[in-house]
Short mmCIF file of C-alpha atoms in Angstrom, two decimals:
data_model
loop_
_atom_site.label_atom_id
_atom_site.label_comp_id
_atom_site.label_asym_id
_atom_site.label_seq_id
_atom_site.Cartn_x
_atom_site.Cartn_y
_atom_site.Cartn_z
CA MET B 1 -0.49 -0.03 -0.29
CA ASP B 2 2.48 2.14 1.11
CA THR B 3 4.57 2.04 -2.92
CA ILE B 4 1.77 2.47 -4.77
CA ALA B 5 0.49 5.72 -3.01
CA SER B 6 4.01 6.69 -3.28
CA LEU B 7 3.41 6.77 -7.13
CA PHE B 8 0.68 9.37 -6.35
CA SER B 9 3.02 11.74 -4.46
CA PHE B 10 2.61 14.86 -6.45
CA ILE B 11 -0.78 15.04 -5.45
CA THR B 12 0.29 14.61 -2.22
CA THR B 13 0.65 18.43 -1.49
CA PRO B 14 -2.55 19.84 -2.91
CA VAL B 15 -4.41 17.23 -0.41
CA SER B 16 -2.60 18.34 2.42
CA TRP B 17 -3.06 22.16 1.56
CA VAL B 18 -6.75 21.59 1.21
CA ILE B 19 -6.50 19.54 4.72
CA VAL B 20 -5.30 22.07 6.18
CA GLN B 21 -7.08 25.01 5.24
CA PHE B 22 -10.52 22.95 6.53
CA HIS B 23 -8.45 21.95 9.79
CA SER B 24 -8.01 25.66 10.36
CA VAL B 25 -11.82 26.98 10.53
CA TYR B 26 -13.11 23.99 12.35
CA GLY B 27 -9.83 23.97 14.52
CA GLU B 28 -11.07 27.67 16.02
CA ILE B 29 -14.44 25.61 16.93
CA PHE B 30 -13.62 22.91 17.78
CA GLY B 31 -9.52 23.31 18.86
CA PRO B 32 -6.69 22.68 16.56
CA ASP B 33 -5.47 19.61 18.54
CA THR B 34 -8.91 17.75 18.37
CA GLY B 35 -10.47 15.07 16.59
CA TRP B 36 -13.93 17.11 15.46
CA ALA B 37 -11.68 19.66 13.86
CA TRP B 38 -9.12 16.86 11.53
CA GLY B 39 -12.02 14.51 10.85
CA LEU B 40 -14.52 17.29 9.84
CA SER B 41 -11.37 18.08 7.53
CA ILE B 42 -11.22 15.05 6.12
CA VAL B 43 -14.88 14.63 5.56
CA SER B 44 -15.02 17.95 3.73
CA LEU B 45 -12.03 17.00 1.52
CA VAL B 46 -14.16 13.57 0.30
CA ILE B 47 -18.05 16.41 -0.06
CA LEU B 48 -15.24 18.68 -1.52
CA ILE B 49 -13.48 15.61 -4.15
CA ARG B 50 -17.41 14.60 -5.03
CA ILE B 51 -18.59 17.47 -6.26
CA CYS B 52 -16.23 17.82 -9.17
CA LEU B 53 -17.10 14.16 -9.60
CA ILE B 54 -20.74 14.97 -10.31
CA PRO B 55 -19.82 15.16 -14.01
CA LEU B 56 -18.82 12.03 -13.90
CA PHE B 57 -21.31 10.33 -12.00
CA VAL B 58 -23.72 11.80 -14.47
CA LYS B 59 -21.51 9.99 -16.82
CA GLN B 60 -21.00 6.72 -15.29
CA ILE B 61 -25.34 6.29 -14.89
CA LYS B 62 -25.46 7.17 -18.76
CA ALA B 63 -22.45 4.52 -19.61
CA THR B 64 -24.43 2.05 -17.56
CA ARG B 65 -27.34 2.20 -18.93
CA ALA B 66 -26.82 2.11 -21.96
CA MET B 67 -24.92 -0.91 -21.55
CA GLN B 68 -27.66 -2.71 -19.66
CA THR B 69 -29.70 -1.80 -23.35
CA LEU B 70 -26.73 -3.25 -25.10
CA GLN B 71 -26.33 -6.46 -23.21
CA PRO B 72 -28.72 -8.28 -26.03
CA GLU B 73 -27.10 -7.29 -28.40
CA MET B 74 -23.55 -8.44 -26.82
CA LYS B 75 -24.60 -11.61 -25.83
CA LYS B 76 -25.40 -12.03 -29.96
CA ILE B 77 -22.64 -11.25 -30.98
CA GLN B 78 -20.95 -13.90 -28.01
CA GLU B 79 -22.80 -16.18 -29.55
CA ARG B 80 -22.30 -15.64 -33.50
CA TYR B 81 -18.39 -15.81 -32.41
CA LYS B 82 -18.23 -18.28 -30.44
CA THR B 83 -14.76 -20.11 -31.28
CA ASP B 84 -13.19 -16.69 -33.39
CA LYS B 85 -12.76 -14.38 -30.01
CA GLN B 86 -10.61 -12.58 -32.73
CA ARG B 87 -13.80 -11.47 -34.71
CA GLN B 88 -15.46 -11.43 -31.02
CA SER B 89 -13.51 -8.53 -29.82
CA GLU B 90 -13.58 -6.21 -33.64
CA GLU B 91 -17.36 -6.78 -33.35
CA MET B 92 -18.07 -5.59 -29.40
CA MET B 93 -15.38 -2.53 -30.64
CA LYS B 94 -17.79 -1.66 -33.20
CA LEU B 95 -20.75 -2.29 -31.47
CA TYR B 96 -19.40 0.56 -28.80
CA LYS B 97 -18.89 2.57 -31.36
CA GLU B 98 -21.87 2.50 -33.40
CA SER B 99 -24.25 2.84 -30.11
CA GLY B 100 -21.36 5.66 -28.67
CA THR B 101 -21.02 4.22 -25.42
CA ASN B 102 -17.59 2.66 -23.29
CA PRO B 103 -17.25 0.03 -20.60
CA LEU B 104 -15.11 1.89 -18.57
CA SER B 105 -17.20 4.68 -18.32
CA SER B 106 -19.25 3.20 -15.42
CA CYS B 107 -15.69 3.03 -13.62
CA LEU B 108 -14.90 6.76 -14.03
CA PRO B 109 -15.70 8.14 -10.41
CA ILE B 110 -14.19 5.01 -8.76
CA LEU B 111 -10.40 5.56 -11.07
CA ALA B 112 -11.17 9.74 -11.14
CA GLN B 113 -11.23 9.66 -6.88
CA SER B 114 -8.34 6.89 -6.54
CA PRO B 115 -5.41 10.08 -6.59
CA PHE B 116 -7.01 11.18 -3.92
CA PHE B 117 -7.40 8.94 -1.67
CA PHE B 118 -3.48 7.42 -2.47
CA ALA B 119 -2.57 10.67 -1.69
CA LEU B 120 -4.95 10.85 2.00
CA TYR B 121 -3.34 8.05 2.79
CA HIS B 122 0.24 8.94 2.26
CA VAL B 123 -0.07 11.82 4.31
CA LEU B 124 -2.21 9.98 6.79
CA ASN B 125 1.02 7.29 6.66
CA GLY B 126 3.35 10.46 7.41
CA ILE B 127 1.76 11.44 10.04
CA ALA B 128 1.83 8.08 11.80
CA THR B 129 5.68 7.53 11.09
CA GLY B 130 6.61 11.34 12.47
CA LYS B 131 7.49 12.29 9.47
CA THR B 132 6.12 16.24 7.63
CA ILE B 133 4.53 15.65 4.05
CA GLY B 134 3.26 18.14 1.47
CA VAL B 135 1.68 21.99 3.46
CA ILE B 136 2.10 19.81 7.20
CA ASP B 137 5.03 20.79 9.42
CA ASP B 138 6.37 20.09 12.58
CA GLN B 139 4.01 22.11 14.26
CA LEU B 140 0.54 20.30 12.49
CA LEU B 141 2.29 17.12 12.46
CA ALA B 142 2.57 17.36 16.93
CA SER B 143 -1.77 18.61 16.37
CA ALA B 144 -2.28 15.36 14.40
CA ARG B 145 -0.73 13.17 16.49
CA LYS B 146 -2.57 13.76 19.69
CA ALA B 147 -5.85 13.91 17.78
CA HIS B 148 -8.65 11.60 18.34
CA ILE B 149 -11.44 10.22 17.09
CA PHE B 150 -13.60 8.21 19.66
CA GLY B 151 -10.74 7.19 21.26
CA ALA B 152 -8.58 5.70 17.96
CA PRO B 153 -6.01 8.38 16.67
CA LEU B 154 -5.88 9.27 13.48
CA ALA B 155 -2.87 6.69 11.91
CA ALA B 156 -4.07 4.39 13.75
CA LYS B 157 -4.56 0.77 12.14
CA PHE B 158 -6.09 -2.17 13.58
CA THR B 159 -3.37 -4.08 12.87
CA ASP B 160 -1.07 -2.09 15.17
CA SER B 161 0.46 -3.25 17.91
CA ALA B 162 0.63 -2.44 21.19
CA ASP B 163 3.58 -0.23 21.60
CA LYS B 164 2.91 1.11 18.20
CA VAL B 165 -0.89 2.79 19.68
CA ALA B 166 0.72 3.35 22.85
CA GLN B 167 2.84 6.21 20.91
CA LEU B 168 0.17 7.89 19.38
CA GLY B 169 -1.24 8.09 23.23
CA ALA B 170 -4.23 5.30 22.98
CA THR B 171 -5.10 2.07 24.29
CA LEU B 172 -4.96 -1.13 21.07
CA THR B 173 -8.52 -1.98 22.89
CA ASP B 174 -10.22 1.30 21.40
CA VAL B 175 -8.49 1.03 18.24
CA ARG B 176 -9.46 -2.20 17.31
CA VAL B 177 -13.82 -1.67 18.63
CA VAL B 178 -13.32 1.86 16.82
CA THR B 179 -11.45 0.39 13.35
CA ALA B 180 -13.55 -2.73 13.56
CA ILE B 181 -16.95 -0.55 13.50
CA MET B 182 -16.04 1.47 11.48
CA ILE B 183 -14.65 -1.18 9.14
CA VAL B 184 -18.26 -2.43 8.82
CA LEU B 185 -20.43 0.30 8.41
CA MET B 186 -18.12 0.51 5.21
CA SER B 187 -18.68 -3.11 4.15
CA GLY B 188 -22.49 -2.58 5.54
CA SER B 189 -22.79 0.29 3.39
CA GLN B 190 -20.98 -0.34 -0.15
CA PHE B 191 -22.91 -4.44 0.40
CA TYR B 192 -26.99 -1.80 0.63
CA THR B 193 -26.16 0.89 -2.62
CA GLN B 194 -25.11 -2.17 -4.35
CA ARG B 195 -28.17 -3.83 -3.36
CA GLN B 196 -30.25 -0.93 -3.84
CA LEU B 197 -29.13 -0.80 -7.74
CA MET B 198 -29.13 -4.30 -7.98
CA THR B 199 -33.48 -4.68 -6.50
CA LYS B 200 -34.84 -0.91 -8.18
CA ASN B 201 -33.05 -0.29 -10.22
CA VAL B 202 -32.07 -2.33 -13.10
CA ASP B 203 -34.56 -3.45 -16.41
CA THR B 204 -36.40 -6.29 -14.77
CA THR B 205 -37.53 -7.41 -18.59
CA VAL B 206 -33.63 -8.28 -19.77
CA LYS B 207 -31.97 -11.19 -18.27
CA THR B 208 -28.13 -10.60 -19.33
CA PRO B 209 -24.75 -11.79 -18.11
CA PHE B 210 -24.28 -8.20 -16.87
CA MET B 211 -26.73 -8.58 -14.46
CA GLN B 212 -25.40 -11.47 -13.02
CA GLN B 213 -22.02 -9.77 -12.71
CA GLN B 214 -23.55 -7.03 -10.94
CA LYS B 215 -24.79 -9.31 -8.45
CA MET B 216 -21.21 -11.05 -7.90
CA LEU B 217 -19.72 -7.52 -7.14
CA MET B 218 -22.86 -6.98 -4.78
CA TYR B 219 -20.89 -9.99 -2.09
CA VAL B 220 -17.28 -9.48 -3.71
CA PHE B 221 -17.01 -4.96 -2.48
CA PRO B 222 -18.04 -5.32 1.17
CA VAL B 223 -15.54 -8.45 1.71
CA MET B 224 -12.79 -6.00 -0.06
CA PHE B 225 -13.29 -3.36 2.18
CA ALA B 226 -13.11 -5.48 4.42
CA VAL B 227 -10.24 -7.51 3.66
CA PHE B 228 -8.79 -4.08 3.20
CA GLY B 229 -10.15 -1.68 5.62
CA ILE B 230 -7.92 -3.62 8.56
CA ASN B 231 -4.54 -1.78 7.16
CA PHE B 232 -6.82 1.84 6.64
CA PRO B 233 -5.55 3.87 9.26
CA VAL B 234 -8.07 5.77 11.17
CA GLY B 235 -8.25 9.02 8.79
CA VAL B 236 -8.08 6.73 5.63
CA LEU B 237 -11.44 4.90 6.96
CA VAL B 238 -13.44 8.29 7.44
CA TYR B 239 -11.86 9.39 4.65
CA TRP B 240 -13.81 5.74 2.59
CA LEU B 241 -16.62 5.45 5.10
CA THR B 242 -18.03 9.25 4.30
CA THR B 243 -17.65 8.39 0.48
CA ASN B 244 -19.58 5.32 0.77
CA VAL B 245 -22.68 7.14 2.42
CA TRP B 246 -22.27 9.60 -0.49
CA THR B 247 -22.64 7.84 -2.51
CA MET B 248 -25.04 5.57 -0.84
CA GLY B 249 -27.57 8.93 -0.99
CA GLN B 250 -26.15 10.11 -4.29
CA GLN B 251 -27.31 6.23 -5.99
CA MET B 252 -31.13 7.46 -3.41
CA TYR B 253 -31.89 10.52 -5.25
CA VAL B 254 -30.98 9.21 -8.73
CA ILE B 255 -33.30 6.48 -8.42
CA HIS B 256 -35.94 8.42 -6.99
CA ASN B 257 -35.87 11.09 -9.54
CA ASN B 258 -34.32 9.43 -12.23
CA PRO B 259 -34.71 5.56 -12.44
CA THR B 260 -33.70 3.21 -14.93
CA PRO B 261 -36.32 2.54 -17.66
CA GLY B 262 -38.42 -0.88 -16.85
CA SER B 263 -37.14 -0.93 -13.12
CA LYS B 264 -39.12 -1.25 -10.05
CA ALA B 265 -37.88 2.22 -9.01
CA GLN B 266 -40.19 3.10 -12.48
CA ALA B 267 -42.75 1.94 -11.43
CA ALA B 268 -42.72 3.78 -8.58
CA TYR B 269 -42.18 7.40 -9.73
CA LEU B 270 -44.10 7.27 -12.49
CA GLU B 271 -47.14 5.94 -10.12
CA ARG B 272 -46.27 8.78 -7.76
CA LEU B 273 -45.73 11.38 -11.71
CA THR B 274 -49.46 10.49 -11.74
CA LYS B 275 -50.75 11.25 -8.42
CA HIS B 276 -49.41 14.74 -8.38
CA VAL B 277 -50.14 15.53 -12.92
CA THR B 278 -53.60 14.88 -12.52
CA HIS B 279 -54.41 16.65 -9.56
CA HIS B 280 -52.37 19.77 -10.38
CA GLY B 281 -52.70 19.37 -14.59
CA LYS B 282 -48.90 19.84 -15.06
CA THR B 283 -46.14 18.48 -14.72
CA ARG B 284 -44.12 21.00 -11.67
CA SER B 285 -40.57 20.50 -13.20
CA ARG B 286 -37.54 19.94 -15.91
CA GLY B 287 -36.60 16.26 -14.83
CA GLU B 288 -40.23 15.70 -14.53
CA ARG B 289 -40.78 17.03 -18.17
CA ALA B 290 -37.31 15.37 -19.25
CA ILE B 291 -38.34 11.92 -17.97
CA VAL B 292 -42.45 13.06 -20.15
CA LYS B 293 -40.70 13.63 -23.56
CA ALA B 294 -38.68 10.62 -23.09
CA ILE B 295 -41.99 7.78 -22.68
CA VAL B 296 -43.65 10.23 -25.65
CA ALA B 297 -40.87 10.17 -27.51
CA LYS B 298 -40.80 6.48 -27.20
CA GLY B 299 -44.05 5.54 -28.77
CA ARG B 300 -45.15 2.25 -29.19
CA ASP B 301 -41.75 1.17 -27.79
CA ARG B 302 -43.13 1.96 -24.21
CA ASN B 303 -42.35 -0.31 -21.23
CA GLU B 304 -45.85 -1.54 -19.52
CA PHE B 305 -45.33 1.23 -16.92
CA GLU B 306 -45.14 3.76 -19.43
CA ARG B 307 -48.42 2.63 -21.37
CA LYS B 308 -50.07 2.51 -17.79
CA PHE B 309 -48.90 6.14 -17.16
CA ILE B 310 -49.70 7.55 -20.78
CA ASN B 311 -53.46 5.94 -20.38
CA SER B 312 -53.76 7.29 -16.47
CA LEU B 313 -53.44 10.31 -17.95
CA THR B 314 -56.20 10.14 -21.18
CA LYS B 315 -58.39 8.58 -18.79
CA VAL B 316 -58.44 12.14 -16.89
CA GLY B 317 -58.88 13.94 -19.93
CA LEU B 318 -55.02 15.49 -20.19
CA ALA B 319 -52.22 14.27 -23.02
CA ALA B 320 -48.65 14.24 -22.88
CA ALA B 321 -47.25 17.26 -25.04
CA ALA B 322 -43.72 16.26 -27.11
CA ASP B 323 -42.39 18.50 -25.49
CA GLY B 324 -43.05 17.18 -22.18
CA THR B 325 -45.44 19.43 -21.06
CA VAL B 326 -49.01 17.64 -20.24
CA ALA B 327 -52.77 19.30 -20.83
CA LYS B 328 -56.05 18.55 -21.41
CA SER B 329 -57.16 17.12 -23.96
CA ASP B 330 -59.41 17.50 -26.85
CA VAL B 331 -61.79 14.22 -25.59
CA ALA B 332 -62.54 16.15 -22.35
CA VAL B 333 -65.67 17.08 -21.29
CA VAL B 334 -67.01 19.03 -18.39
CA THR B 335 -68.93 16.64 -16.15
CA GLU B 336 -71.11 18.62 -12.74
CA THR B 337 -71.83 16.42 -9.49
CA GLU B 338 -74.53 16.73 -7.02
CA ASP B 339 -73.78 19.93 -5.92
CA GLY B 340 -72.89 21.54 -8.86
CA THR B 341 -69.15 21.24 -9.00
CA PRO B 342 -67.56 20.94 -12.03
CA VAL B 343 -65.78 17.70 -13.16
CA THR B 344 -63.72 17.63 -15.78
CA GLY B 345 -62.52 14.06 -17.18
CA ALA B 346 -63.17 12.00 -19.56
CA ALA B 347 -65.74 12.05 -22.86
CA PRO B 348 -67.94 9.17 -21.84
CA LYS B 349 -68.28 6.22 -23.42
CA ARG B 350 -71.29 5.14 -25.98
CA GLN B 351 -73.20 2.40 -24.70
CA GLN B 352 -74.51 -0.70 -26.56
CA PRO B 353 -77.87 -1.55 -26.99
CA LYS B 354 -79.12 -4.69 -25.03
CA ARG B 355 -78.97 -7.78 -27.25
CA GLN B 356 -82.90 -8.55 -27.40
CA SER B 357 -84.19 -11.88 -27.33
CA LYS B 358 -85.65 -13.79 -30.30
CA SER B 359 -89.46 -13.63 -29.28
CA GLN B 360 -89.26 -10.15 -27.96
CA ARG B 361 -88.15 -9.26 -31.58
CA GLN B 362 -91.07 -10.98 -33.20
CA SER B 363 -93.58 -9.29 -30.77
CA GLN B 364 -91.87 -6.26 -31.40
CA SER B 365 -92.36 -6.76 -34.97
CA GLY B 366 -95.65 -7.99 -35.32
CA THR B 367 -97.32 -5.10 -33.41
CA ALA B 368 -95.97 -2.30 -35.67
CA LYS B 369 -96.88 -4.75 -38.70
CA ALA B 370 -100.72 -3.82 -37.09
CA ALA B 371 -100.41 -0.52 -35.85
CA ASP B 372 -99.20 -0.08 -39.90
CA GLU B 373 -102.33 -1.53 -41.14
CA PRO B 374 -105.75 -0.18 -41.82
CA GLU B 375 -108.60 -1.77 -39.81
CA PRO B 376 -110.07 -3.96 -42.11
CA LYS B 377 -114.22 -2.88 -42.77
CA THR B 378 -117.09 -6.48 -41.59
CA SER B 379 -119.83 -6.97 -43.72
CA LEU B 380 -121.87 -6.33 -40.58
CA SER B 381 -120.51 -3.27 -40.62
CA LYS B 382 -122.86 -0.17 -42.24
CA SER B 383 -121.83 2.53 -44.59
CA ASP B 384 -122.19 6.07 -43.56
CA GLU B 385 -123.34 7.58 -47.54
CA PRO B 386 -127.02 5.95 -49.09
CA GLU B 387 -126.52 3.28 -51.20
CA ASP B 388 -128.53 5.86 -54.48
CA ALA B 389 -125.20 8.11 -53.08
CA LYS B 390 -122.20 5.58 -54.04
CA PRO B 391 -120.95 5.51 -57.14
CA SER B 392 -121.97 2.32 -59.73
CA PRO B 393 -118.83 0.98 -60.85
CA ALA B 394 -118.93 1.35 -64.42
CA LYS B 395 -118.87 -1.40 -66.60
CA PRO B 396 -116.70 -2.08 -70.14
CA ALA B 397 -118.29 -1.84 -73.66
CA GLY B 398 -119.64 -5.53 -74.44
CA GLY B 399 -120.84 -6.32 -71.41
CA GLY B 400 -117.19 -7.48 -70.22
CA ASN B 401 -115.81 -7.89 -66.53
CA LYS B 402 -113.13 -5.28 -66.05
CA PRO B 403 -109.92 -6.66 -65.71
CA GLY B 404 -107.91 -7.31 -62.68
CA ALA B 405 -111.35 -8.05 -61.53
CA GLY B 406 -110.69 -11.74 -61.28
CA THR B 407 -107.41 -11.18 -59.29
CA ARG B 408 -109.10 -9.82 -56.53
CA SER B 409 -111.23 -11.69 -55.74
CA LYS B 410 -108.83 -14.41 -55.64
CA ALA B 411 -106.39 -12.57 -53.21
CA GLN B 412 -109.95 -11.63 -50.73
CA SER B 413 -110.88 -14.97 -50.50
CA GLY B 414 -107.36 -15.62 -49.35
CA GLN B 415 -105.35 -16.82 -52.86
CA ARG B 416 -101.71 -15.50 -53.32
CA LYS B 417 -101.09 -12.65 -55.34
CA GLY B 418 -99.31 -12.79 -58.88
CA PRO B 419 -98.41 -15.56 -61.08
CA GLN B 420 -99.04 -19.68 -59.70
CA ARG B 421 -96.31 -22.05 -59.51
CA PRO B 422 -97.00 -24.58 -61.78
CA LYS B 423 -97.65 -28.00 -60.21
CA SER B 424 -95.21 -30.54 -61.00
CA PRO B 425 -96.54 -33.42 -63.62
CA SER B 426 -96.65 -35.94 -61.10
CA LYS B 427 -94.62 -39.29 -61.68
CA LYS B 428 -96.61 -42.31 -63.41
#
């Protein structure tokens, strides 16, 4: 560890200068020789570094999601060129270039933070051995060696001997109890961070080897922190515990406000967004508009959670626009409740008529037919006009009957109208 830390000695002076500046501020409040002054200086160094690494963290999120999207294509390439490793690597690089992704982007925050970590280790190791380093002079070195965090010196380790710990003004029990608690917290925070990523912010619709790798890292990283943690000074444990807690909180914020599409976190987020939008009728922030804009742009490629969100807006008469805003839809209608309060809702659905039975249809058709036909006159009814007043029908010349008279008489006697169907000859 000392050899690796010496490789980053070029950044030791800036790191030590930042710690001294924070120490001068906290020393005025808590005292220059207290563990609070030196411990908070290290915590402030972590916060400053992590704020500077936020752009890299955003790139890490985008790279991780892009890698999750490419996993099905990567699996096809691996199966297609199973025997040709060189061609497999070429196709992988071609896929990365076409999609604009970089596998190393997900490791950028850790890689960028490692120089500061080893530089801080180099500074604290110099304090433990009594050597001035960077801008830390003899006076600051003596102050740092007096500083204790919950009874453990700033430069003490879990593996130090009792004599070395006694030289720093502490007992071996205090050092091991404090370092053991910090190692457990450091490993636990790392495990929770990775588990939160796997259980809430991973697309469950895509089953790829990448998910298995992340699941394996969920158990490997905490063990690595526990193994290496026993060789870290207390000041380095403070640094690493602080950065793990920062990572955990930063990831919780991202999962809550910008979850991975298709994950459980997205389902919970869209459910909250639906309640807010239906209540206020609009999106409330730029982040919400960006998410709604991305959902609208997907079109038919939306997942089940995104389709449910769009359908929920439609039911209440709202529509998501291409720019991420939400407005009232044209199909919305205004109804009123019993007390007269106007309520905006979707247009009512057209109700289909109930299907009638055959007997009901026949009875209705018979009733309609009877209503249309005139009431026939019977022979017993008397006419209102006298017989002399009735005009007599004109007879044609020659004493013949009027054409069609026989047909009418046949129709009145119950015979069918029109030409009769000839009877089929009998078989002999």
